[in-house]
mmCIF file of C-alpha atoms in Angstrom:
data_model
loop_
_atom_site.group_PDB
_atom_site.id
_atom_site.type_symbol
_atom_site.label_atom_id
_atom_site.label_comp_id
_atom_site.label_asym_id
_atom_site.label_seq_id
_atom_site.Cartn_x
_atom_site.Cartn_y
_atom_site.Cartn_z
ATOM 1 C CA UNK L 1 -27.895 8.070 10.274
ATOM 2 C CA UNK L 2 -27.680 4.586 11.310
ATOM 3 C CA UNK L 3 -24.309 2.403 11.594
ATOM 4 C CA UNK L 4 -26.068 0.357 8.609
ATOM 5 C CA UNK L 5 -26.505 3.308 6.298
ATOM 6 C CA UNK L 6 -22.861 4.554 7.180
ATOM 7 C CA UNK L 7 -20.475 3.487 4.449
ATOM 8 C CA UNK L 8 -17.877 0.821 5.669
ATOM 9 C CA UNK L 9 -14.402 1.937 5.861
ATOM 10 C CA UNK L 10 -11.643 -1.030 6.351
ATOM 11 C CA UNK L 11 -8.273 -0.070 8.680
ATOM 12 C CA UNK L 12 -6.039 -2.746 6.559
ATOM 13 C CA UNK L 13 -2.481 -3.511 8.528
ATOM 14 C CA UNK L 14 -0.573 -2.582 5.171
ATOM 15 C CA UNK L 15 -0.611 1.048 3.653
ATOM 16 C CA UNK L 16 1.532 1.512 0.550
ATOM 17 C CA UNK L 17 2.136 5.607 0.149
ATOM 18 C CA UNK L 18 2.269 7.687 -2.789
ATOM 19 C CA UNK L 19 5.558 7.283 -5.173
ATOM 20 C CA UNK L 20 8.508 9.246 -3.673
ATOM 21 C CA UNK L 21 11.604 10.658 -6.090
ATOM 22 C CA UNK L 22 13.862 8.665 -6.061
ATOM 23 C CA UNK L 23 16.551 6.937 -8.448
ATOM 24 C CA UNK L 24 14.508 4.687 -8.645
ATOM 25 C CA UNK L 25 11.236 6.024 -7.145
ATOM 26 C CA UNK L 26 9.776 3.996 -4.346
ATOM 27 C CA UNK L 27 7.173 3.895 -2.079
ATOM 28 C CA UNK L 28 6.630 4.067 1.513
ATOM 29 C CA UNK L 29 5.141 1.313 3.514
ATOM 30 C CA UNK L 30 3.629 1.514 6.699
ATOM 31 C CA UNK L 31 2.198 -1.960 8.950
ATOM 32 C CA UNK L 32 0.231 -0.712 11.612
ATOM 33 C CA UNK L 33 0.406 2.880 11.288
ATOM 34 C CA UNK L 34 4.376 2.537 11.701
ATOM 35 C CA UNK L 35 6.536 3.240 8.927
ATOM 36 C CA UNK L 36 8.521 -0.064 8.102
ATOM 37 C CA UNK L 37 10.490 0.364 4.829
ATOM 38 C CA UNK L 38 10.564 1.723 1.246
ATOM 39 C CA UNK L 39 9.673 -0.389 -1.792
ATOM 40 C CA UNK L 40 10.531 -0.046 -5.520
ATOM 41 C CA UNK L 41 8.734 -3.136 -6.674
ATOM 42 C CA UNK L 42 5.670 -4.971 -5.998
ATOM 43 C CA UNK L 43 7.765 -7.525 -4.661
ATOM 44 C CA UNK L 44 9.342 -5.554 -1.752
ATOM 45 C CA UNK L 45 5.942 -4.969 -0.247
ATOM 46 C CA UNK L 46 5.114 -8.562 -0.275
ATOM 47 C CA UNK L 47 8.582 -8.854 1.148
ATOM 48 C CA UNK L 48 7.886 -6.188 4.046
ATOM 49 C CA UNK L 49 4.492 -7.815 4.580
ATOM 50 C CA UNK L 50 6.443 -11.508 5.183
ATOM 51 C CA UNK L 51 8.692 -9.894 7.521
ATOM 52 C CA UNK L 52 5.667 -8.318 9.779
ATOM 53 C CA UNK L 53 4.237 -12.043 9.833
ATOM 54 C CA UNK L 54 1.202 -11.246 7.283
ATOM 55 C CA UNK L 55 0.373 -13.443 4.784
ATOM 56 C CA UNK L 56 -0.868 -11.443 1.955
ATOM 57 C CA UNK L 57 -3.551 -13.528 -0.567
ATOM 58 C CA UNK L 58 -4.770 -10.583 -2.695
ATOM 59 C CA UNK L 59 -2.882 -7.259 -2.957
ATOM 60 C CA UNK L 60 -5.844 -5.829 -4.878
ATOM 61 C CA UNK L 61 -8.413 -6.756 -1.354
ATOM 62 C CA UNK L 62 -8.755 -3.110 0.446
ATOM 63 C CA UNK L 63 -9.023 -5.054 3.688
ATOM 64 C CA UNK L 64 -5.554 -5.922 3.181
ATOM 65 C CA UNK L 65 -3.665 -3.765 1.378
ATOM 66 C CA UNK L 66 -4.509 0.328 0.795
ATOM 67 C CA UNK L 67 -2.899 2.178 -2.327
ATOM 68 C CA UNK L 68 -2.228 5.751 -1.659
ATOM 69 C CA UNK L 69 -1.478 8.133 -4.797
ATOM 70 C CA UNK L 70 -2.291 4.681 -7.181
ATOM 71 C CA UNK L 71 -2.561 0.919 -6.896
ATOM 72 C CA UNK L 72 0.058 -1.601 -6.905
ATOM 73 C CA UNK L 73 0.969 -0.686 -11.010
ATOM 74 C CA UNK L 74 1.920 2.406 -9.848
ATOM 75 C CA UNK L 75 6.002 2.784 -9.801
ATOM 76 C CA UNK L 76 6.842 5.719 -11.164
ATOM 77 C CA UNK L 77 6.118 9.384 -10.734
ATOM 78 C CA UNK L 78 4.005 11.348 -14.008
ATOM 79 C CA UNK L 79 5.775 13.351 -16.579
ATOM 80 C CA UNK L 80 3.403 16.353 -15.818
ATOM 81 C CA UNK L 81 4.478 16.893 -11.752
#
């Protein structure tokens, strides 16, 4: 297999984790592989993300931001856990 045919995988600095319970549920966020805070809205991350010094343009760009457990709509827990 050649690096060309190998699919491309970004690192991005910010990682927003799976919803945690919670009243209300958040989310953890790492920068760098370090854990740096919870957030319970959209705008905490971008908050976080100020406070590390990155300048986030488009939260929806994997080589910036990476959803774990669902994307940046994703608040709350589902009814069926």
């Amino acid at each position: 297999m050649t690096e060309i045919a190998s699919p491309y995988m970004s690192h991005p600095r910010i990682m927003v984790l799976g919803v945690q319970p919670g009243v209300p549920p958040f989310r953890i966020v790492e920068i760098d592989g370090e854990v740096v805070g919870a957030a319970r809205t959209l705008t905490d991350v971008l908050r976080v993300a100020a406070a590390a010094g990155i300048k986030v343009h488009d939260l929806d760009d994997p080589d910036t931001v990476r959803w774990v457990g669902g994307d940046k709509f994703t608040w709350s827990r589902s009814r069926s856990r």
